[in-house]
Amino acid sequence: MIAAIKSEFRKLFSTRMWWILAIVMIGYLAFVGILMSIMFTLLGDEMTGGAVQGKTLAVTIYGFINPIGYVFPLLIGSLLFTSEFRHQTITPSLLSGANRTHLLLSKLVVSAVVGLLYGVIAVLAMIGSSAPFLQILGDGHYLGDSEVWKLIAGSLLVFVLWTMFGVALGGLIVNQVAAIVVILAMTQFVEPILGLVLGIPEATRGVAQFLPAAAGNAVVGSNSLAMGTGMGDMLTRTEGAAVLMAYIVIFALLCRFITLRRDIG
Amino acid sequence: MVTSPTIEVTSLTKDFGPVRAVDDLTFTVQPGRVTGFLGPNGSGKTTTLRMLLGLVRPTSGSALIGGKPYVELDRPGAVVGAALEASSFHPGRSGLDHLRAYAPHIGVPDSRAHELLEFVGLSDAKERRVGGYSMGMRQRLALAYALLGDPSVIILDEPANGLDPQGIAWLRQLLRSFAAQGKTVLVSSHVLGEVQHTVDDVVVIARGKKIHASTLAELSALASKRVSVDGPDRARISRLAIDNQWQWDTGNRGIVVHDVDASIVGAKAFAAGIELHRLVDEEVALEDVFLRLTSQVDAPVSLGGQA
């Protein structure tokens, strides 16, 4: 298992995709961080009537790490599987070690570490881009505040979970293009809309909070200003993490008993 | 000498939906010999090899390496080295990184990757991405991957594809040396001529069925003998053939006599006082035998009987 995990690390870090995606993520988060921090510090009072300022503003902006950034850990995670099938390296991978459960588990382990790495990068990108403006133009960066630190810890955890989610999803949808389309569609359109639609009527509000994106936001504990949360109730951090873990376990089992039971030809 | 495992394929069958890709295939591959696994494209060679390597699940029958299925081998990568036809590389990974990615799982140090790249002649290109490799370079890299764990069983699918003549000669020598070391070597090809000078044993399949399995020498016996004869007086030579009731025809260099040993032709010509300038056993047309075997799929039993 240890040897299989080491091989998985080398597979991921020997191609360019991991740092290309990381750079795009940094650019995207930094852009949002700069834009939001300037906009809210300069125009926030007019926009929100003074409701969002000080610590609330800092937490709100840092809270964008997950809803803006979570597509990236999902994508890099899914690539761990889909690139094996796209380039048929699944053949040498299964020749080196024939145990298909080990293959799946070692990818999940690697994805957890990569997810943490992406989380650290995402946190640095968002805080690095927004904290200076909050400090200079606003009431401060609040980086010493425990609420901010809880949010950062939640962001790191949720990035780990998203990357594992990506592996399990990619293991189920092994066609690389299909997996990317599904991830982009879910994260950018379907979930935000579904979250809103389900979140409004009283009857479906309970369902909306179990959508992956909503569960992810619960892990971070970010507030309702964050996108994709809708207006519904939110789970606790632990519940959110449990819901995401449940998705991961279900998809991973489907991957093992559907994809990895198939002939590799 | 090592005692290498034997490959045993027994009643192996694989259906893909309504199509029977491999049909009740039985053969063994002995250590210390190179076995050629021959058949036209689409005859089921690759599917058979993939079943042997645990990648494809047989519909029925078994394919064992040293008495065990591949997936039950303790460290399969260190026992069996395989390179399959759909040579599979990530185009963005360098040749060296390709080997380094699998080295830990197979259980060998990185130095082994460098060693093998040198061995297959890729050390100058090892830092380059595989996307820029030629077909021949990919074949060499696939071979390096197969040899990573210093396996005692070597399974190569169409390894000569894309290799230049020097590469083919090098591969031939390599496979011979593996057999000499006592390793079990199975090499597939759709061209008999490609492996004719390499293999000891042949297993011929067509449309998923075994057509023939024997030593190469026994396969050669199925080929018709041809003796090319020439001399100053061609008319007397053809008379000699007629008198002896040999089958003959006119070749581009004199006369070709069929199914008679050159020694007999020479002796008869000498006895008749005919001057000969040429008396040559022509290269056995094994490729013709192969084509004949594989085009008569519906009559495998009678041909098998001859073997």
XYZ file of C-alpha atoms in Angstrom:
572
model
C 0.000 0.000 0.000
C 2.797 2.438 0.936
C 4.569 1.607 -2.327
C 1.337 2.109 -4.265
C 0.831 5.485 -2.585
C 4.373 6.542 -3.460
C 3.737 5.593 -7.078
C 0.533 7.637 -7.091
C 2.369 10.720 -5.805
C 4.941 10.373 -8.542
C 2.263 9.973 -11.208
C 0.585 13.214 -10.170
C 3.658 15.356 -9.662
C 5.438 14.210 -12.836
C 2.974 15.974 -15.124
C 2.224 19.666 -15.371
C -1.480 19.627 -14.582
C -1.193 20.008 -10.807
C 0.688 23.299 -10.935
C -1.181 24.657 -13.956
C -4.473 24.175 -12.110
C -2.939 25.638 -8.955
C -1.839 28.764 -10.839
C -5.285 29.222 -12.378
C -6.795 28.804 -8.917
C -4.444 31.401 -7.417
C -5.307 33.853 -10.194
C -9.031 33.300 -9.822
C -9.063 33.584 -6.025
C -6.735 36.588 -5.999
C -8.910 38.361 -8.555
C -12.015 37.769 -6.449
C -10.128 38.696 -3.270
C -8.886 42.010 -4.621
C -12.194 42.887 -6.263
C -14.348 42.053 -3.231
C -12.101 43.663 -0.661
C -11.866 46.927 -2.602
C -15.560 46.959 -3.458
C -16.765 46.259 0.060
C -14.329 48.569 1.837
C -15.114 51.473 -0.474
C -18.763 50.881 -1.290
C -19.839 48.436 1.381
C -21.767 50.902 3.473
C -23.888 51.972 0.530
C -24.424 48.378 -0.607
C -25.270 46.788 2.698
C -26.247 49.740 4.817
C -23.322 49.145 7.122
C -24.309 45.588 7.935
C -21.129 44.076 6.565
C -18.016 45.661 7.969
C -15.146 44.995 10.306
C -14.772 41.351 11.271
C -17.962 40.338 9.446
C -16.486 41.718 6.237
C -13.175 39.909 6.711
C -14.937 36.616 7.424
C -17.267 37.153 4.472
C -14.424 37.733 2.050
C -12.213 34.924 3.385
C -15.340 32.799 3.175
C -15.194 32.977 -0.615
C -12.260 30.503 -0.612
C -14.534 27.483 -0.670
C -17.434 28.544 -2.913
C -15.125 30.169 -5.470
C -12.265 27.696 -5.242
C -13.814 24.278 -4.752
C -13.961 23.489 -8.451
C -10.141 23.202 -8.486
C -9.676 20.410 -5.901
C -12.566 18.598 -7.573
C -10.852 18.852 -10.962
C -7.380 17.793 -9.801
C -8.905 14.892 -7.878
C -10.902 13.684 -10.856
C -7.786 13.805 -13.043
C -6.080 11.220 -10.824
C -8.451 8.684 -12.327
C -9.529 10.084 -15.675
C -5.991 10.656 -16.949
C -5.214 6.974 -16.279
C -8.053 5.971 -18.557
C -7.502 8.707 -21.124
C -3.842 7.802 -21.650
C -4.361 4.107 -20.882
C -1.752 4.237 -18.145
C -4.302 2.228 -16.184
C -2.720 -0.799 -17.892
C 0.824 -0.363 -16.497
C -0.726 0.827 -13.224
C -2.622 -2.443 -12.798
C 0.332 -4.498 -14.029
C 2.603 -2.989 -11.380
C 0.127 -3.972 -8.701
C -2.942 -5.956 -9.588
C -4.984 -5.054 -6.505
C -7.639 -2.650 -7.755
C -8.869 -1.726 -4.273
C -5.341 -0.623 -3.396
C -5.280 1.533 -6.522
C -8.441 3.329 -5.442
C -7.348 3.691 -1.813
C -3.896 4.993 -2.696
C -5.465 7.595 -4.977
C -7.750 8.676 -2.122
C -4.777 8.997 0.233
C -2.795 11.010 -2.305
C -5.802 13.214 -3.002
C -6.158 14.054 0.694
C -2.576 15.325 0.773
C -2.943 17.171 -2.519
C -6.218 18.636 -1.254
C -4.431 20.013 1.804
C -1.752 21.502 -0.452
C -4.408 23.115 -2.656
C -6.184 24.334 0.470
C -3.058 26.042 1.769
C -2.464 27.632 -1.636
C -6.100 28.776 -1.849
C -6.051 30.279 1.661
C -2.811 32.120 0.923
C -4.150 33.396 -2.407
C -7.394 34.704 -0.934
C -5.948 36.210 2.228
C -2.851 37.485 0.458
C -4.960 39.343 -2.063
C -7.688 40.705 0.207
C -6.096 41.242 3.651
C -3.922 44.204 2.569
C -6.959 46.068 1.197
C -9.049 45.251 4.261
C -6.235 46.610 6.391
C -5.519 49.749 4.362
C -8.976 50.691 3.107
C -11.129 49.034 5.729
C -11.240 48.229 9.421
C -8.490 45.625 9.467
C -7.614 42.095 8.305
C -8.652 40.340 11.540
C -6.090 37.589 10.917
C -5.576 37.168 14.652
C -9.248 36.479 15.250
C -10.337 32.995 16.248
C -13.347 33.098 13.963
C -11.049 33.727 11.009
C -8.846 30.839 12.071
C -11.821 28.537 12.357
C -12.779 29.522 8.837
C -9.263 28.846 7.574
C -9.209 25.428 9.253
C -12.613 24.649 7.756
C -11.381 25.724 4.320
C -8.389 23.389 4.534
C -10.580 20.497 5.626
C -13.121 21.078 2.910
C -10.405 21.224 0.233
C -9.184 17.818 1.400
C -12.737 16.505 1.145
C -13.343 18.078 -2.289
C -10.197 16.504 -3.720
C -11.221 13.082 -2.418
C -14.683 13.744 -3.803
C -13.034 14.469 -7.157
C -11.138 11.156 -7.112
C -14.286 9.190 -6.359
C -16.255 11.074 -9.010
C -13.481 10.674 -11.594
C -13.342 6.995 -10.741
C -17.001 6.729 -11.596
C -17.006 8.987 -14.678
C -13.704 7.907 -16.198
C -14.184 9.798 -19.450
C -12.060 12.860 -18.808
C -14.084 15.302 -20.867
C -17.343 14.057 -19.359
C -15.943 14.329 -15.835
C -14.743 17.903 -16.399
C -18.062 18.910 -17.966
C -19.997 17.379 -15.071
C -17.812 19.112 -12.475
C -18.013 22.498 -14.200
C -21.742 22.203 -14.779
C -22.446 21.107 -11.205
C -20.239 23.684 -9.519
C -20.981 26.659 -11.760
C -24.652 26.227 -12.709
C -26.609 23.284 -11.394
C -25.826 23.476 -7.696
C -26.103 27.240 -7.264
C -29.449 27.221 -9.088
C -30.685 24.061 -7.382
C -29.613 25.496 -4.032
C -31.666 28.601 -4.649
C -34.701 26.816 -6.043
C -34.826 24.145 -3.361
C -33.842 26.608 -0.675
C -36.859 28.868 -1.015
C -39.893 26.616 -0.424
C -40.178 25.445 3.157
C -40.702 21.814 2.093
C -37.466 21.422 0.102
C -35.255 23.599 2.268
C -34.140 20.580 4.220
C -33.047 18.824 1.030
C -30.980 21.743 -0.264
C -28.618 21.598 2.677
C -27.566 18.084 1.700
C -26.328 19.145 -1.735
C -22.533 18.801 -1.929
C -21.876 22.537 -2.264
C -24.121 23.370 0.689
C -22.455 20.662 2.772
C -19.092 22.115 1.791
C -20.122 25.555 2.948
C -21.283 24.033 6.213
C -17.814 22.566 6.767
C -16.332 26.032 6.404
C -19.125 27.618 8.377
C -19.211 30.482 5.933
C -22.169 32.810 6.012
C -25.097 33.212 3.694
C -23.397 35.796 1.505
C -21.282 33.017 0.037
C -22.536 31.781 -3.269
C -24.300 28.504 -3.735
C -25.567 28.273 -0.206
C -28.992 29.482 -1.062
C -31.118 30.798 1.693
C -31.853 27.520 3.381
C -30.732 26.172 6.695
C -27.146 25.125 7.065
C -25.741 21.969 8.624
C -23.148 22.138 11.370
C -19.489 21.715 10.461
C -19.431 18.091 11.548
C -22.666 17.302 9.740
C -21.388 19.001 6.588
C -18.173 16.979 6.690
C -20.172 13.799 7.295
C -22.399 14.525 4.280
C -19.365 15.067 2.036
C -17.736 11.906 3.399
C -20.924 10.020 2.603
C -20.783 11.233 -1.001
C -17.114 10.209 -1.198
C -17.780 6.739 0.213
C -20.758 6.136 -2.077
C -18.936 7.266 -5.221
C -15.789 5.345 -4.234
C -17.804 2.160 -3.734
C -19.509 2.668 -7.091
C -16.092 3.226 -8.649
C -14.758 0.019 -7.120
C -17.735 -2.131 -8.043
C -18.539 -0.642 -11.438
C -15.475 0.951 -13.042
C -12.811 -1.217 -11.459
C -14.696 -4.455 -12.036
C -14.674 -3.862 -15.769
C -12.206 -5.342 -18.214
C -9.247 -3.096 -18.929
C -8.764 -3.386 -22.646
C 19.870 -20.401 -14.378
C 16.609 -19.452 -12.719
C 13.607 -21.691 -12.551
C 11.023 -19.552 -14.190
C 7.294 -20.134 -13.928
C 5.451 -21.832 -16.742
C 2.471 -20.128 -18.353
C -0.556 -22.393 -18.595
C -3.599 -21.379 -20.571
C -6.476 -23.842 -20.246
C -9.767 -23.742 -22.155
C -9.592 -19.963 -22.061
C -12.697 -18.319 -23.490
C -13.800 -14.691 -23.669
C -17.066 -13.334 -24.999
C -17.572 -9.658 -25.696
C -21.345 -9.560 -25.933
C -22.262 -11.874 -28.796
C -18.711 -11.990 -30.126
C -16.447 -14.832 -29.011
C -13.033 -13.185 -29.046
C -11.131 -16.127 -27.578
C -12.487 -19.625 -28.009
C -11.437 -22.562 -25.812
C -7.753 -21.762 -26.072
C -5.241 -24.130 -24.491
C -1.459 -23.884 -24.630
C 1.598 -23.755 -22.407
C 4.667 -21.565 -22.523
C 7.819 -23.227 -21.226
C 10.685 -21.523 -19.411
C 14.010 -21.283 -21.182
C 12.336 -20.906 -24.565
C 10.919 -18.087 -26.627
C 7.344 -18.768 -27.642
C 5.799 -16.904 -30.534
C 2.095 -16.186 -30.162
C 0.955 -15.677 -33.714
C -2.213 -14.721 -35.455
C -3.657 -12.108 -37.780
C -4.840 -8.770 -36.393
C -8.039 -9.194 -34.437
C -7.504 -12.900 -33.844
C -7.640 -12.532 -30.057
C -3.937 -12.312 -29.193
C -4.161 -9.126 -27.174
C -7.327 -10.251 -25.384
C -5.588 -13.491 -24.442
C -2.566 -11.629 -23.094
C -4.820 -9.248 -21.158
C -6.587 -12.208 -19.563
C -3.206 -13.695 -18.705
C -2.282 -10.400 -17.027
C -5.478 -10.081 -15.018
C -6.742 -7.048 -16.930
C -9.598 -8.850 -18.626
C -11.761 -11.393 -16.841
C -12.149 -14.668 -18.770
C -15.675 -15.870 -19.524
C -14.411 -19.350 -18.705
C -11.160 -21.254 -18.476
C -7.976 -20.148 -16.800
C -4.685 -18.452 -17.532
C -2.054 -19.164 -14.896
C 1.507 -18.066 -14.338
C 3.395 -20.531 -12.193
C 0.069 -22.052 -11.176
C -1.512 -18.775 -10.045
C -3.628 -16.149 -11.743
C -1.777 -12.842 -12.202
C -3.909 -11.042 -9.649
C -2.921 -13.555 -6.971
C 0.814 -13.204 -7.517
C 2.554 -11.725 -4.505
C 4.483 -9.012 -6.346
C 3.271 -9.382 -9.921
C 5.476 -6.583 -11.243
C 8.573 -8.409 -10.036
C 7.534 -11.796 -11.449
C 6.029 -10.848 -14.776
C 7.140 -8.034 -17.052
C 4.726 -7.086 -19.772
C 4.459 -4.548 -22.551
C 1.132 -4.478 -24.316
C 0.417 -3.233 -27.797
C -1.575 -0.173 -26.804
C 1.606 1.146 -25.234
C 0.246 3.434 -22.636
C 2.056 6.582 -21.657
C 1.032 9.978 -20.382
C 2.316 12.248 -23.168
C 3.264 14.945 -20.670
C 5.451 12.658 -18.552
C 9.114 12.113 -19.376
C 10.427 8.646 -20.132
C 12.342 8.665 -16.872
C 9.306 9.796 -14.863
C 7.217 7.069 -16.493
C 9.555 4.457 -15.054
C 10.005 6.320 -11.760
C 6.234 6.435 -11.310
C 6.011 2.645 -11.296
C 9.338 1.792 -9.634
C 8.087 2.050 -6.020
C 5.011 -0.068 -6.701
C 7.083 -2.742 -8.433
C 9.583 -2.485 -5.611
C 12.778 -1.378 -7.325
C 14.980 1.659 -6.668
C 15.119 4.629 -9.052
C 18.598 3.589 -10.138
C 16.950 0.668 -11.934
C 15.011 3.148 -14.106
C 18.208 4.910 -15.173
C 19.892 1.563 -15.818
C 17.117 0.353 -18.075
C 16.863 3.596 -20.033
C 20.555 3.206 -20.761
C 19.984 -0.440 -21.648
C 17.213 0.272 -24.178
C 19.134 3.202 -25.644
C 16.953 6.024 -24.350
C 19.308 7.702 -21.885
C 19.685 10.788 -24.104
C 15.909 11.190 -24.376
C 14.925 10.263 -20.842
C 14.193 13.813 -19.682
C 12.030 14.517 -22.727
C 8.270 14.148 -22.608
C 6.963 10.942 -24.130
C 4.587 12.959 -26.348
C 7.608 13.733 -28.518
C 8.850 10.141 -28.750
C 8.794 8.177 -31.996
C 6.994 4.835 -32.210
C 10.301 3.024 -31.889
C 11.230 5.010 -28.773
C 7.871 4.219 -27.207
C 8.456 0.524 -27.882
C 11.822 0.788 -26.172
C 10.283 2.604 -23.205
C 7.522 -0.020 -22.967
C 10.219 -2.690 -22.954
C 12.126 -0.824 -20.237
C 8.925 -0.730 -18.183
C 8.448 -4.475 -18.693
C 11.978 -5.179 -17.464
C 11.786 -2.845 -14.456
C 11.212 -5.593 -11.907
C 13.809 -7.941 -13.462
C 10.983 -10.420 -14.164
C 11.440 -14.102 -14.915
C 8.378 -14.132 -17.157
C 8.367 -11.692 -20.060
C 5.257 -11.043 -22.115
C 5.502 -8.684 -25.067
C 2.684 -7.786 -27.445
C 3.943 -6.926 -30.938
C 7.280 -5.642 -29.609
C 8.803 -5.282 -33.071
C 6.177 -2.771 -34.268
C 7.847 0.515 -35.085
C 11.377 -0.744 -34.473
C 13.956 -0.210 -37.196
C 15.919 -3.228 -38.542
C 18.751 -2.639 -36.064
C 16.187 -2.436 -33.291
C 14.596 -5.701 -34.385
C 17.995 -7.425 -34.490
C 18.756 -6.050 -31.020
C 15.373 -7.242 -29.708
C 15.940 -10.696 -31.202
C 19.265 -11.027 -29.443
C 17.742 -9.767 -26.208
C 14.903 -12.301 -26.277
C 17.333 -15.103 -27.077
C 19.473 -14.098 -24.097
C 16.405 -14.101 -21.814
C 15.590 -17.637 -22.922
C 19.209 -18.628 -22.403
C 18.935 -17.325 -18.826
C 16.002 -19.664 -18.330
C 13.274 -17.028 -18.432
C 9.830 -17.670 -19.846
C 9.307 -15.497 -22.906
C 6.032 -15.023 -24.785
C 6.024 -12.708 -27.786
C 3.036 -11.982 -29.972
C 3.152 -10.970 -33.596
C 0.927 -10.858 -36.616
C 3.888 -11.478 -38.913
C 5.623 -14.803 -38.567
C 8.673 -13.581 -40.460
C 9.260 -11.009 -37.737
C 9.816 -13.632 -35.048
C 10.842 -16.595 -37.205
C 14.474 -16.261 -36.207
C 13.695 -15.634 -32.559
C 11.203 -18.218 -31.398
C 11.586 -21.855 -30.387
C 7.888 -22.623 -30.124
C 4.863 -21.277 -31.909
C 1.223 -21.003 -30.964
C -0.906 -19.913 -33.907
C -4.431 -18.629 -33.415
C -7.080 -17.264 -35.744
C -10.512 -15.928 -34.839
C -9.855 -16.808 -31.231
C -9.149 -20.479 -31.859
C -5.896 -22.357 -31.654
C -4.854 -23.494 -35.104
C -1.452 -24.886 -34.367
C 0.992 -25.294 -31.518
C 4.383 -26.898 -31.896
C 8.066 -26.189 -32.054
C 9.175 -23.943 -34.882
C 10.933 -26.934 -36.471
C 7.679 -28.854 -36.587
C 5.952 -25.885 -38.152
C 8.712 -25.731 -40.741
C 8.017 -29.345 -41.611
C 4.592 -28.233 -42.764
C 6.218 -26.012 -45.343
C 6.856 -27.450 -48.755
C 10.501 -27.924 -49.651
C 11.834 -25.992 -52.594
C 15.154 -26.644 -54.287
C 16.428 -24.180 -56.828
C 18.576 -25.895 -59.509
C 20.462 -24.342 -62.383
C 23.216 -25.257 -64.839
C 24.354 -24.576 -68.392
C 21.892 -27.086 -69.876
C 18.472 -26.294 -68.407
C 16.710 -28.651 -70.800
C 18.565 -31.663 -69.347
C 17.724 -30.529 -65.825
C 14.031 -30.356 -66.595
C 14.242 -33.799 -68.270
C 15.839 -35.112 -65.072
C 12.896 -33.694 -63.081
C 10.384 -35.291 -65.465
C 12.211 -38.646 -65.421
C 12.185 -38.680 -61.625
C 8.562 -37.535 -61.504
C 9.434 -34.486 -59.446
C 7.098 -31.546 -59.317
C 8.912 -28.647 -60.878
C 8.515 -25.285 -62.503
C 10.676 -22.618 -64.009
C 11.983 -20.128 -61.514
C 13.721 -16.855 -62.184
C 17.082 -18.553 -61.699
C 16.740 -21.908 -63.385
C 14.355 -24.591 -62.220
C 12.544 -25.016 -58.918
C 11.919 -28.570 -57.719
C 9.284 -29.134 -55.054
C 9.205 -31.545 -52.130
C 12.545 -33.172 -52.833
C 15.690 -32.823 -50.780
C 18.571 -30.937 -52.379
C 20.829 -33.929 -51.674
C 18.641 -36.188 -53.804
C 18.506 -33.692 -56.652
C 22.307 -33.357 -56.507
C 22.894 -37.105 -56.439
C 20.560 -37.739 -59.395
C 22.153 -34.943 -61.410
C 25.626 -36.281 -60.624
C 24.599 -39.801 -61.621
C 23.184 -38.489 -64.893
C 26.354 -36.485 -65.487
C 24.576 -33.145 -65.495
C 26.687 -30.124 -64.683
C 25.060 -27.980 -61.962
C 25.978 -24.399 -61.131
C 23.342 -23.925 -58.539
C 21.738 -26.273 -56.052
C 20.043 -24.325 -53.278
C 17.580 -25.264 -50.568
C 15.320 -22.256 -50.667
C 14.379 -20.608 -47.392
C 11.377 -22.439 -46.096
C 8.398 -20.276 -46.913
C 7.094 -20.287 -43.347
C 5.061 -17.179 -43.915
C 3.116 -19.135 -46.528
C 2.459 -21.878 -43.998
C 1.293 -19.265 -41.524
C -1.032 -17.662 -44.057
C -2.350 -21.061 -45.100
C -2.981 -22.028 -41.468
C -4.692 -18.813 -40.508
C -6.882 -18.622 -43.590
C -8.269 -22.115 -42.995
C -9.869 -21.352 -39.695
C -12.726 -23.699 -40.248
C -10.471 -26.712 -40.568
C -8.144 -26.474 -37.616
C -8.448 -30.107 -36.630
C -6.970 -31.624 -39.763
C -4.078 -29.187 -39.710
C -3.483 -29.760 -36.038
C -3.365 -33.463 -36.815
C -0.514 -32.968 -39.212
C 1.573 -31.153 -36.685
